[in-house]
PDB file of C-alpha atoms in Angstrom:
ATOM      1  CA  MET Y  19       2.137 -17.718  -8.473  1.00 78.00           C
ATOM      2  CA  ILE Y  20       0.954 -21.303  -7.943  1.00 87.00           C
ATOM      3  CA  THR Y  21       4.495 -22.539  -7.358  1.00 84.00           C
ATOM      4  CA  MET Y  22       5.096 -19.661  -4.921  1.00 78.00           C
ATOM      5  CA  VAL Y  23       2.010 -20.633  -2.900  1.00 81.00           C
ATOM      6  CA  VAL Y  24       3.054 -24.296  -2.891  1.00 87.00           C
ATOM      7  CA  GLY Y  25       6.560 -23.320  -1.807  1.00 83.00           C
ATOM      8  CA  GLU Y  26       5.281 -21.201   1.092  1.00 81.00           C
ATOM      9  CA  ILE Y  27       2.986 -24.024   2.236  1.00 84.00           C
ATOM     10  CA  ALA Y  28       5.945 -26.427   2.176  1.00 87.00           C
ATOM     11  CA  ASN Y  29       8.072 -23.907   4.073  1.00 85.00           C
ATOM     12  CA  PHE Y  30       5.305 -23.575   6.675  1.00 84.00           C
ATOM     13  CA  ALA Y  31       5.111 -27.350   7.013  1.00 85.00           C
ATOM     14  CA  ALA Y  32       8.883 -27.622   7.431  1.00 88.00           C
ATOM     15  CA  TYR Y  33       8.733 -25.668  10.689  1.00 88.00           C
ATOM     16  CA  ALA Y  34       6.430 -28.337  12.141  1.00 85.00           C
ATOM     17  CA  PHE Y  35       8.963 -31.113  11.506  1.00 87.00           C
ATOM     18  CA  ALA Y  36      12.377 -29.459  11.984  1.00 85.00           C
ATOM     19  CA  PRO Y  37      14.008 -26.831  14.209  1.00 87.00           C
ATOM     20  CA  ALA Y  38      13.833 -23.219  13.025  1.00 85.00           C
ATOM     21  CA  ILE Y  39      17.616 -23.040  13.383  1.00 83.00           C
ATOM     22  CA  LEU Y  40      17.744 -25.553  10.498  1.00 85.00           C
ATOM     23  CA  VAL Y  41      14.811 -24.442   8.331  1.00 87.00           C
ATOM     24  CA  THR Y  42      15.440 -20.684   8.209  1.00 84.00           C
ATOM     25  CA  PRO Y  43      19.057 -20.654   6.920  1.00 83.00           C
ATOM     26  CA  LEU Y  44      18.143 -23.210   4.245  1.00 83.00           C
ATOM     27  CA  GLY Y  45      15.964 -20.536   2.657  1.00 78.00           C
ATOM     28  CA  ALA Y  46      19.169 -19.522   0.860  1.00 73.00           C
ATOM     29  CA  LEU Y  47      18.737 -22.599  -1.356  1.00 78.00           C
ATOM     30  CA  SER Y  48      15.920 -20.763  -3.146  1.00 78.00           C
ATOM     31  CA  ILE Y  49      18.540 -18.257  -4.332  1.00 73.00           C
ATOM     32  CA  ILE Y  50      20.529 -21.083  -5.919  1.00 76.00           C
ATOM     33  CA  ILE Y  51      17.463 -22.524  -7.656  1.00 80.00           C
ATOM     34  CA  SER Y  52      16.484 -19.056  -8.916  1.00 77.00           C
ATOM     35  CA  ALA Y  53      19.978 -18.441 -10.299  1.00 76.00           C
ATOM     36  CA  ALA Y  54      20.044 -21.829 -12.030  1.00 79.00           C
ATOM     37  CA  LEU Y  55      16.562 -21.439 -13.542  1.00 80.00           C
ATOM     38  CA  ALA Y  56      17.358 -17.896 -14.694  1.00 78.00           C
ATOM     39  CA  HIS Y  57      20.458 -19.262 -16.441  1.00 78.00           C
ATOM     40  CA  ILE Y  58      18.534 -22.097 -18.132  1.00 84.00           C
ATOM     41  CA  ILE Y  59      15.141 -20.534 -18.888  1.00 84.00           C
ATOM     42  CA  LEU Y  60      15.836 -16.789 -19.158  1.00 78.00           C
ATOM     43  CA  ARG Y  61      19.320 -17.217 -20.669  1.00 79.00           C
ATOM     44  CA  GLU Y  62      20.825 -14.996 -17.997  1.00 74.00           C
ATOM     45  CA  LYS Y  63      24.601 -15.326 -17.678  1.00 76.00           C
ATOM     46  CA  LEU Y  64      25.746 -17.133 -14.523  1.00 73.00           C
ATOM     47  CA  HIS Y  65      29.334 -15.915 -14.166  1.00 77.00           C
ATOM     48  CA  THR Y  66      32.188 -17.420 -12.161  1.00 82.00           C
ATOM     49  CA  PHE Y  67      31.430 -15.451  -8.989  1.00 82.00           C
ATOM     50  CA  GLY Y  68      27.778 -16.480  -9.220  1.00 79.00           C
ATOM     51  CA  ILE Y  69      28.753 -20.151  -9.409  1.00 83.00           C
ATOM     52  CA  LEU Y  70      31.112 -19.657  -6.444  1.00 87.00           C
ATOM     53  CA  GLY Y  71      28.282 -18.047  -4.471  1.00 84.00           C
ATOM     54  CA  CYS Y  72      26.025 -21.030  -5.205  1.00 83.00           C
ATOM     55  CA  VAL Y  73      28.761 -23.448  -4.105  1.00 87.00           C
ATOM     56  CA  LEU Y  74      29.232 -21.537  -0.845  1.00 88.00           C
ATOM     57  CA  CYS Y  75      25.485 -21.688  -0.150  1.00 85.00           C
ATOM     58  CA  VAL Y  76      25.468 -25.456  -0.769  1.00 86.00           C
ATOM     59  CA  VAL Y  77      28.524 -26.039   1.451  1.00 89.00           C
ATOM     60  CA  GLY Y  78      27.077 -23.935   4.259  1.00 87.00           C
ATOM     61  CA  SER Y  79      23.676 -25.614   4.002  1.00 85.00           C
ATOM     62  CA  THR Y  80      25.306 -29.051   4.123  1.00 86.00           C
ATOM     63  CA  ALA Y  81      27.237 -28.130   7.275  1.00 87.00           C
ATOM     64  CA  ILE Y  82      24.049 -26.930   8.986  1.00 86.00           C
ATOM     65  CA  VAL Y  83      22.039 -30.010   7.969  1.00 84.00           C
ATOM     66  CA  LEU Y  84      24.722 -32.428   9.178  1.00 86.00           C
ATOM     67  CA  HIS Y  85      25.038 -30.730  12.577  1.00 86.00           C
ATOM     68  CA  ALA Y  86      21.501 -29.463  13.200  1.00 82.00           C
ATOM     69  CA  PRO Y  87      19.911 -30.299  16.565  1.00 84.00           C
ATOM     70  CA  PRO Y  88      17.172 -32.953  16.687  1.00 81.00           C
ATOM     71  CA  GLU Y  89      13.582 -31.733  16.728  1.00 79.00           C
ATOM     72  CA  ARG Y  90      12.137 -31.334  20.193  1.00 80.00           C
ATOM     73  CA  GLN Y  91       9.369 -33.866  20.861  1.00 83.00           C
ATOM     74  CA  ILE Y  92       6.176 -31.951  21.673  1.00 87.00           C
ATOM     75  CA  GLU Y  93       2.871 -33.638  22.455  1.00 87.00           C
ATOM     76  CA  SER Y  94       0.596 -30.606  22.823  1.00 89.00           C
ATOM     77  CA  VAL Y  95       0.396 -26.961  21.818  1.00 91.00           C
ATOM     78  CA  THR Y  96       0.269 -26.136  25.520  1.00 92.00           C
ATOM     79  CA  GLU Y  97       3.897 -27.285  25.764  1.00 92.00           C
ATOM     80  CA  VAL Y  98       4.850 -24.714  23.137  1.00 92.00           C
ATOM     81  CA  TRP Y  99       2.881 -22.098  25.056  1.00 94.00           C
ATOM     82  CA  ASP Y 100       4.825 -22.966  28.208  1.00 93.00           C
ATOM     83  CA  LEU Y 101       8.083 -22.465  26.293  1.00 92.00           C
ATOM     84  CA  ALA Y 102       6.852 -19.143  24.910  1.00 93.00           C
ATOM     85  CA  THR Y 103       5.877 -17.865  28.361  1.00 93.00           C
ATOM     86  CA  GLU Y 104       9.175 -18.668  30.068  1.00 93.00           C
ATOM     87  CA  PRO Y 105      11.047 -15.591  31.397  1.00 94.00           C
ATOM     88  CA  GLY Y 106      13.855 -15.792  28.839  1.00 93.00           C
ATOM     89  CA  PHE Y 107      11.618 -15.657  25.771  1.00 94.00           C
ATOM     90  CA  LEU Y 108       9.210 -13.162  27.351  1.00 95.00           C
ATOM     91  CA  PHE Y 109      12.168 -10.846  27.929  1.00 96.00           C
ATOM     92  CA  TYR Y 110      13.250 -11.282  24.286  1.00 95.00           C
ATOM     93  CA  ALA Y 111       9.692 -10.627  23.031  1.00 95.00           C
ATOM     94  CA  LEU Y 112       9.454  -7.510  25.200  1.00 96.00           C
ATOM     95  CA  LEU Y 113      12.735  -6.205  23.794  1.00 96.00           C
ATOM     96  CA  VAL Y 114      11.520  -6.884  20.239  1.00 96.00           C
ATOM     97  CA  LEU Y 115       8.179  -5.124  20.781  1.00 95.00           C
ATOM     98  CA  THR Y 116       9.895  -2.139  22.393  1.00 96.00           C
ATOM     99  CA  ALA Y 117      12.390  -1.844  19.526  1.00 95.00           C
ATOM    100  CA  VAL Y 118       9.631  -2.209  16.908  1.00 95.00           C
ATOM    101  CA  PHE Y 119       7.443   0.496  18.466  1.00 95.00           C
ATOM    102  CA  ILE Y 120      10.425   2.862  18.735  1.00 95.00           C
ATOM    103  CA  LEU Y 121      11.338   2.239  15.100  1.00 93.00           C
ATOM    104  CA  ILE Y 122       7.750   2.628  13.820  1.00 93.00           C
ATOM    105  CA  PHE Y 123       6.732   5.720  15.766  1.00 93.00           C
ATOM    106  CA  HIS Y 124      10.043   7.565  16.048  1.00 91.00           C
ATOM    107  CA  PHE Y 125      12.452   6.540  13.297  1.00 93.00           C
ATOM    108  CA  VAL Y 126      10.159   5.577  10.391  1.00 92.00           C
ATOM    109  CA  PRO Y 127       8.577   9.057   9.960  1.00 91.00           C
ATOM    110  CA  GLN Y 128      11.967  10.784  10.035  1.00 90.00           C
ATOM    111  CA  TYR Y 129      14.434   8.305   8.558  1.00 90.00           C
ATOM    112  CA  GLY Y 130      12.385   5.620   6.805  1.00 87.00           C
ATOM    113  CA  GLN Y 131      13.059   6.909   3.289  1.00 87.00           C
ATOM    114  CA  SER Y 132      16.739   7.645   3.861  1.00 86.00           C
ATOM    115  CA  HIS Y 133      18.067   4.873   6.152  1.00 88.00           C
ATOM    116  CA  ILE Y 134      17.631   1.325   4.881  1.00 86.00           C
ATOM    117  CA  MET Y 135      18.052  -0.259   8.320  1.00 90.00           C
ATOM    118  CA  VAL Y 136      14.829   1.291   9.651  1.00 92.00           C
ATOM    119  CA  TYR Y 137      12.375  -0.660   7.473  1.00 93.00           C
ATOM    120  CA  ILE Y 138      14.520  -3.799   7.463  1.00 92.00           C
ATOM    121  CA  GLY Y 139      14.886  -3.614  11.238  1.00 93.00           C
ATOM    122  CA  VAL Y 140      11.112  -3.697  11.684  1.00 94.00           C
ATOM    123  CA  CYS Y 141      10.748  -6.603   9.230  1.00 93.00           C
ATOM    124  CA  SER Y 142      13.508  -8.659  10.824  1.00 92.00           C
ATOM    125  CA  LEU Y 143      12.457  -8.125  14.441  1.00 94.00           C
ATOM    126  CA  VAL Y 144       8.799  -8.891  13.748  1.00 94.00           C
ATOM    127  CA  GLY Y 145       9.834 -11.787  11.496  1.00 92.00           C
ATOM    128  CA  SER Y 146      11.680 -13.557  14.315  1.00 93.00           C
ATOM    129  CA  ILE Y 147       8.477 -13.579  16.392  1.00 94.00           C
ATOM    130  CA  SER Y 148       6.355 -14.639  13.424  1.00 92.00           C
ATOM    131  CA  VAL Y 149       8.583 -17.674  12.750  1.00 92.00           C
ATOM    132  CA  MET Y 150       8.221 -18.853  16.355  1.00 93.00           C
ATOM    133  CA  SER Y 151       4.440 -18.487  16.079  1.00 93.00           C
ATOM    134  CA  VAL Y 152       4.387 -20.216  12.685  1.00 92.00           C
ATOM    135  CA  LYS Y 153       6.305 -23.126  14.181  1.00 92.00           C
ATOM    136  CA  ALA Y 154       3.852 -23.336  17.097  1.00 92.00           C
ATOM    137  CA  LEU Y 155       0.877 -23.242  14.727  1.00 92.00           C
ATOM    138  CA  GLY Y 156       2.499 -25.827  12.451  1.00 91.00           C
ATOM    139  CA  ILE Y 157       3.021 -28.180  15.405  1.00 92.00           C
ATOM    140  CA  ALA Y 158      -0.608 -27.696  16.435  1.00 92.00           C
ATOM    141  CA  LEU Y 159      -1.849 -28.565  12.940  1.00 91.00           C
ATOM    142  CA  LYS Y 160       0.492 -31.560  12.685  1.00 90.00           C
ATOM    143  CA  LEU Y 161      -0.818 -32.959  15.974  1.00 91.00           C
ATOM    144  CA  THR Y 162      -4.405 -32.250  14.904  1.00 92.00           C
ATOM    145  CA  PHE Y 163      -3.987 -34.160  11.632  1.00 90.00           C
ATOM    146  CA  SER Y 164      -2.423 -37.052  13.554  1.00 88.00           C
ATOM    147  CA  GLY Y 165      -5.566 -37.419  15.668  1.00 87.00           C
ATOM    148  CA  MET Y 166      -4.854 -35.168  18.676  1.00 89.00           C
ATOM    149  CA  ASN Y 167      -7.129 -32.169  18.158  1.00 90.00           C
ATOM    150  CA  GLN Y 168      -5.327 -28.964  19.158  1.00 92.00           C
ATOM    151  CA  LEU Y 169      -7.969 -26.586  17.839  1.00 90.00           C
ATOM    152  CA  VAL Y 170      -9.848 -26.802  21.130  1.00 92.00           C
ATOM    153  CA  TYR Y 171      -7.009 -25.051  22.941  1.00 93.00           C
ATOM    154  CA  PRO Y 172      -7.108 -21.232  23.080  1.00 94.00           C
ATOM    155  CA  GLN Y 173      -3.305 -21.207  22.726  1.00 93.00           C
ATOM    156  CA  THR Y 174      -3.653 -22.396  19.124  1.00 93.00           C
ATOM    157  CA  TRP Y 175      -5.810 -19.415  18.228  1.00 95.00           C
ATOM    158  CA  ALA Y 176      -3.531 -17.066  20.143  1.00 94.00           C
ATOM    159  CA  PHE Y 177      -0.580 -18.239  18.037  1.00 95.00           C
ATOM    160  CA  THR Y 178      -2.734 -17.827  14.900  1.00 94.00           C
ATOM    161  CA  LEU Y 179      -3.498 -14.213  15.826  1.00 96.00           C
ATOM    162  CA  VAL Y 180       0.197 -13.511  16.403  1.00 94.00           C
ATOM    163  CA  VAL Y 181       1.083 -15.083  13.026  1.00 93.00           C
ATOM    164  CA  VAL Y 182      -1.455 -12.951  11.129  1.00 94.00           C
ATOM    165  CA  THR Y 183      -0.435  -9.734  12.903  1.00 94.00           C
ATOM    166  CA  CYS Y 184       3.286 -10.307  12.464  1.00 93.00           C
ATOM    167  CA  VAL Y 185       3.095 -11.415   8.821  1.00 91.00           C
ATOM    168  CA  VAL Y 186       0.952  -8.404   7.830  1.00 92.00           C
ATOM    169  CA  THR Y 187       3.341  -6.017   9.597  1.00 93.00           C
ATOM    170  CA  GLN Y 188       6.383  -7.756   8.153  1.00 91.00           C
ATOM    171  CA  MET Y 189       5.098  -7.675   4.567  1.00 90.00           C
ATOM    172  CA  ASN Y 190       4.002  -4.051   4.882  1.00 92.00           C
ATOM    173  CA  TYR Y 191       7.415  -2.755   5.876  1.00 93.00           C
ATOM    174  CA  LEU Y 192       9.280  -5.099   3.544  1.00 89.00           C
ATOM    175  CA  ASN Y 193       7.283  -3.686   0.629  1.00 90.00           C
ATOM    176  CA  LYS Y 194       8.124  -0.169   1.822  1.00 91.00           C
ATOM    177  CA  ALA Y 195      11.814  -1.089   1.923  1.00 89.00           C
ATOM    178  CA  LEU Y 196      11.691  -2.552  -1.594  1.00 86.00           C
ATOM    179  CA  ASP Y 197       9.813   0.507  -2.837  1.00 88.00           C
ATOM    180  CA  ALA Y 198      12.328   2.950  -1.363  1.00 85.00           C
ATOM    181  CA  PHE Y 199      15.630   1.124  -1.876  1.00 85.00           C
ATOM    182  CA  ASN Y 200      17.370  -1.040  -4.449  1.00 79.00           C
ATOM    183  CA  THR Y 201      16.364  -4.714  -4.274  1.00 74.00           C
ATOM    184  CA  ALA Y 202      20.003  -5.806  -4.672  1.00 69.00           C
ATOM    185  CA  VAL Y 203      20.751  -3.986  -1.413  1.00 77.00           C
ATOM    186  CA  VAL Y 204      17.586  -4.891   0.507  1.00 82.00           C
ATOM    187  CA  SER Y 205      17.627  -8.654  -0.133  1.00 78.00           C
ATOM    188  CA  PRO Y 206      21.000  -9.636   1.377  1.00 78.00           C
ATOM    189  CA  ILE Y 207      20.670  -7.280   4.368  1.00 83.00           C
ATOM    190  CA  TYR Y 208      17.167  -8.525   5.126  1.00 86.00           C
ATOM    191  CA  TYR Y 209      18.242 -12.166   4.796  1.00 84.00           C
ATOM    192  CA  VAL Y 210      21.143 -11.685   7.218  1.00 83.00           C
ATOM    193  CA  MET Y 211      19.132  -9.809   9.858  1.00 88.00           C
ATOM    194  CA  PHE Y 212      16.011 -11.954   9.618  1.00 89.00           C
ATOM    195  CA  THR Y 213      17.911 -15.248   9.769  1.00 87.00           C
ATOM    196  CA  THR Y 214      20.174 -14.116  12.613  1.00 87.00           C
ATOM    197  CA  LEU Y 215      17.266 -12.915  14.778  1.00 91.00           C
ATOM    198  CA  THR Y 216      15.229 -16.040  13.997  1.00 90.00           C
ATOM    199  CA  ILE Y 217      18.088 -18.297  15.095  1.00 88.00           C
ATOM    200  CA  LEU Y 218      18.448 -16.229  18.279  1.00 90.00           C
ATOM    201  CA  ALA Y 219      14.713 -16.475  19.029  1.00 92.00           C
ATOM    202  CA  SER Y 220      14.704 -20.234  18.382  1.00 89.00           C
ATOM    203  CA  VAL Y 221      17.717 -20.770  20.651  1.00 90.00           C
ATOM    204  CA  ILE Y 222      15.999 -18.831  23.438  1.00 91.00           C
ATOM    205  CA  MET Y 223      12.524 -20.348  23.081  1.00 92.00           C
ATOM    206  CA  PHE Y 224      13.208 -23.964  22.095  1.00 88.00           C
ATOM    207  CA  LYS Y 225      16.676 -24.174  23.683  1.00 86.00           C
ATOM    208  CA  ASP Y 226      18.118 -25.822  20.563  1.00 80.00           C
ATOM    209  CA  TRP Y 227      21.713 -25.515  21.717  1.00 83.00           C
ATOM    210  CA  ASP Y 228      21.008 -27.321  25.002  1.00 80.00           C
ATOM    211  CA  ARG Y 229      20.873 -30.575  23.026  1.00 78.00           C
ATOM    212  CA  GLN Y 230      24.194 -29.973  21.242  1.00 81.00           C
ATOM    213  CA  ASN Y 231      27.897 -29.945  22.082  1.00 86.00           C
ATOM    214  CA  PRO Y 232      30.174 -26.930  21.395  1.00 89.00           C
ATOM    215  CA  THR Y 233      31.633 -28.526  18.259  1.00 89.00           C
ATOM    216  CA  GLN Y 234      28.192 -28.848  16.646  1.00 87.00           C
ATOM    217  CA  ILE Y 235      27.256 -25.272  17.566  1.00 88.00           C
ATOM    218  CA  ILE Y 236      30.485 -23.834  16.138  1.00 91.00           C
ATOM    219  CA  THR Y 237      30.075 -25.878  12.947  1.00 90.00           C
ATOM    220  CA  GLU Y 238      26.518 -24.605  12.533  1.00 88.00           C
ATOM    221  CA  MET Y 239      27.681 -21.020  12.934  1.00 90.00           C
ATOM    222  CA  CYS Y 240      30.465 -21.588  10.378  1.00 92.00           C
ATOM    223  CA  GLY Y 241      27.886 -23.032   7.973  1.00 88.00           C
ATOM    224  CA  PHE Y 242      25.642 -20.015   8.508  1.00 89.00           C
ATOM    225  CA  VAL Y 243      28.508 -17.580   7.843  1.00 90.00           C
ATOM    226  CA  THR Y 244      29.365 -19.546   4.685  1.00 90.00           C
ATOM    227  CA  ILE Y 245      25.765 -19.194   3.465  1.00 87.00           C
ATOM    228  CA  LEU Y 246      25.864 -15.454   4.194  1.00 86.00           C
ATOM    229  CA  SER Y 247      29.084 -15.156   2.186  1.00 87.00           C
ATOM    230  CA  GLY Y 248      27.566 -16.997  -0.765  1.00 85.00           C
ATOM    231  CA  THR Y 249      24.385 -14.911  -0.647  1.00 82.00           C
ATOM    232  CA  PHE Y 250      26.355 -11.658  -0.482  1.00 82.00           C
ATOM    233  CA  LEU Y 251      28.572 -12.740  -3.370  1.00 82.00           C
ATOM    234  CA  LEU Y 252      25.580 -13.637  -5.546  1.00 78.00           C
ATOM    235  CA  HIS Y 253      23.843 -10.309  -4.980  1.00 75.00           C
ATOM    236  CA  LYS Y 254      26.969  -8.165  -5.136  1.00 74.00           C
ATOM    237  CA  THR Y 255      28.230  -9.582  -8.433  1.00 72.00           C
ATOM    238  CA  LYS Y 256      24.950 -10.450 -10.149  1.00 64.00           C
ATOM    239  CA  ASP Y 257      25.499  -7.941 -12.977  1.00 62.00           C
ATOM    240  CA  MET Y 258      29.094  -8.949 -13.695  1.00 61.00           C
ATOM    241  CA  VAL Y 259      30.266 -11.034 -16.643  1.00 54.00           C
ATOM    242  CA  ASP Y 260      33.165 -13.436 -17.084  1.00 50.00           C
ATOM    243  CA  GLY Y 261      36.690 -13.293 -18.424  1.00 49.00           C
ATOM    244  CA  THR Y 262      37.815 -10.744 -20.935  1.00 42.00           C
ATOM    245  CA  SER Y 263      34.370  -9.191 -21.088  1.00 45.00           C
ATOM    246  CA  LEU Y 264      34.632  -8.406 -17.387  1.00 47.00           C
ATOM    247  CA  THR Y 265      38.104  -6.902 -17.840  1.00 48.00           C
ATOM    248  CA  SER Y 266      37.134  -4.792 -20.823  1.00 46.00           C
ATOM    249  CA  MET Y 267      33.895  -3.702 -19.167  1.00 47.00           C
ATOM    250  CA  SER Y 268      35.787  -2.694 -16.017  1.00 49.00           C
ATOM    251  CA  MET Y 269      38.310  -0.696 -18.051  1.00 52.00           C
ATOM    252  CA  ARG Y 270      35.557   1.085 -19.955  1.00 50.00           C
ATOM    253  CA  GLN Y 271      33.647   1.798 -16.759  1.00 53.00           C
ATOM    254  CA  LEU Y 272      36.785   3.114 -15.033  1.00 50.00           C
ATOM    255  CA  LYS Y 273      37.579   5.359 -17.979  1.00 48.00           C
ATOM    256  CA  HIS Y 274      33.973   6.571 -18.100  1.00 50.00           C
ATOM    257  CA  GLU Y 275      34.023   7.367 -14.369  1.00 50.00           C
ATOM    258  CA  GLU Y 276      37.309   9.242 -14.685  1.00 51.00           C
ATOM    259  CA  GLU Y 277      35.882  11.347 -17.507  1.00 50.00           C
ATOM    260  CA  ASP Y 278      32.463  12.024 -15.981  1.00 50.00           C
ATOM    261  CA  GLY Y 279      33.448  12.040 -12.299  1.00 50.00           C
ATOM    262  CA  PHE Y 280      30.866   9.666 -10.812  1.00 46.00           C
ATOM    263  CA  ASP Y 281      30.580   6.035  -9.737  1.00 49.00           C
ATOM    264  CA  GLU Y 282      28.163   3.573 -11.368  1.00 46.00           C
ATOM    265  CA  SER Y 283      28.090   1.001  -8.563  1.00 52.00           C
ATOM    266  CA  ILE Y 284      24.810  -0.444  -7.326  1.00 54.00           C
ATOM    267  CA  PRO Y 285      22.757   2.493  -6.012  1.00 57.00           C
ATOM    268  CA  LEU Y 286      21.194   2.388  -2.570  1.00 62.00           C
ATOM    269  CA  LYS Y 287      17.990   4.103  -3.634  1.00 64.00           C
ATOM    270  CA  ARG Y 288      15.642   2.820  -6.335  1.00 60.00           C
ATOM    271  CA  GLN Y 289      16.198   4.625  -9.624  1.00 55.00           C
ATOM    272  CA  ASP Y 290      12.513   5.429 -10.135  1.00 54.00           C
ATOM    273  CA  SER Y 291      12.390   7.053  -6.709  1.00 45.00           C
ATOM    274  CA  LEU Y 292      15.020   9.589  -7.855  1.00 45.00           C
ATOM    275  CA  ARG Y 293      13.011  10.904 -10.772  1.00 46.00           C
ATOM    276  CA  ILE Y 294      11.676  14.453 -10.510  1.00 42.00           C
ATOM    277  CA  ILE Y 295       7.913  14.517 -10.779  1.00 43.00           C
ATOM    278  CA  PRO Y 296       6.809  17.368 -13.104  1.00 46.00           C
TER     279      PRO Y 296
END
C-alpha cells in the first residue's frame, strides 16, 4: 500500500513536468514491472508470449519517449485556465459531460451489468478530464514550490474541485466494472480507452502536436499502438504456459471441449457473479 501511494504521488508529479501525451502511455511500464516481480517473487511463470508482450511495451515506450513533444512553458495557473476555456477544449468537455450523463442515467441502469463498455466508457471519459485537471493542479503546485504562489488564484481551487469530482466518479465506476466483469477483460479495454481519450484531450487543450512535425506524430502513434499490442498480448495469454506443456494443455482442453460441448476461454463476467444465491 505504501509503494502504491508513493507511485501515485510520482505519477501525479510527472504530469507537472512532462506532457500528458508522454506520461499516460508510459503507465504500461507498470504492467512490465508487475509481470517481472510476479515471476521473481511469486514464482509465477512468465511464458514466451508474456516476454514478447513486455518487449513490445518497452519498444513502444521508447518510441514515444524519443519523439514526445517538449513540455509547454507555463508561468501561471491562469495560463492553463486560458487553455482550458478555449472553444476547442470547451466543446470537447461539453461532449464528454453529455456522453457521461447519457451513460449514467440511461445506459447504466439498463445495461451496466451486461455491457462492459458502459462502465468503462464512463471511467475513460471522466478520466480524460481528470488528467487535464491533475496536470493543471500539478503545474500550480510546482510553481508554488518554486516561489510563485498559485494558491491565491481561484483557478487553482477550481481545478482541485474538478480533480476530486472526476477521480471519485472514475473510481466508483471502475470498481463497478471490476465487480461485474472479469479483470482480464476490463484492464486492457480500460487502458486503451482511457489512454486514447487522454491523448485526445491533451492534444486539444495543450496543442501538443502543434510543436511537432508529421514524422514525430506518426512515430508516436506507432509507439502507442505497439504498447497496446504488448498490453493485449500480456493480458490475453497470461494463463498460458510454454512449449510442450502448452501443446499438451491445448490438446487436453480441445478434447475436453469436444466431449463436454463448451469453451473454457476467459469469461466476460466474473465467476462469483454467476453463482446462484440460495
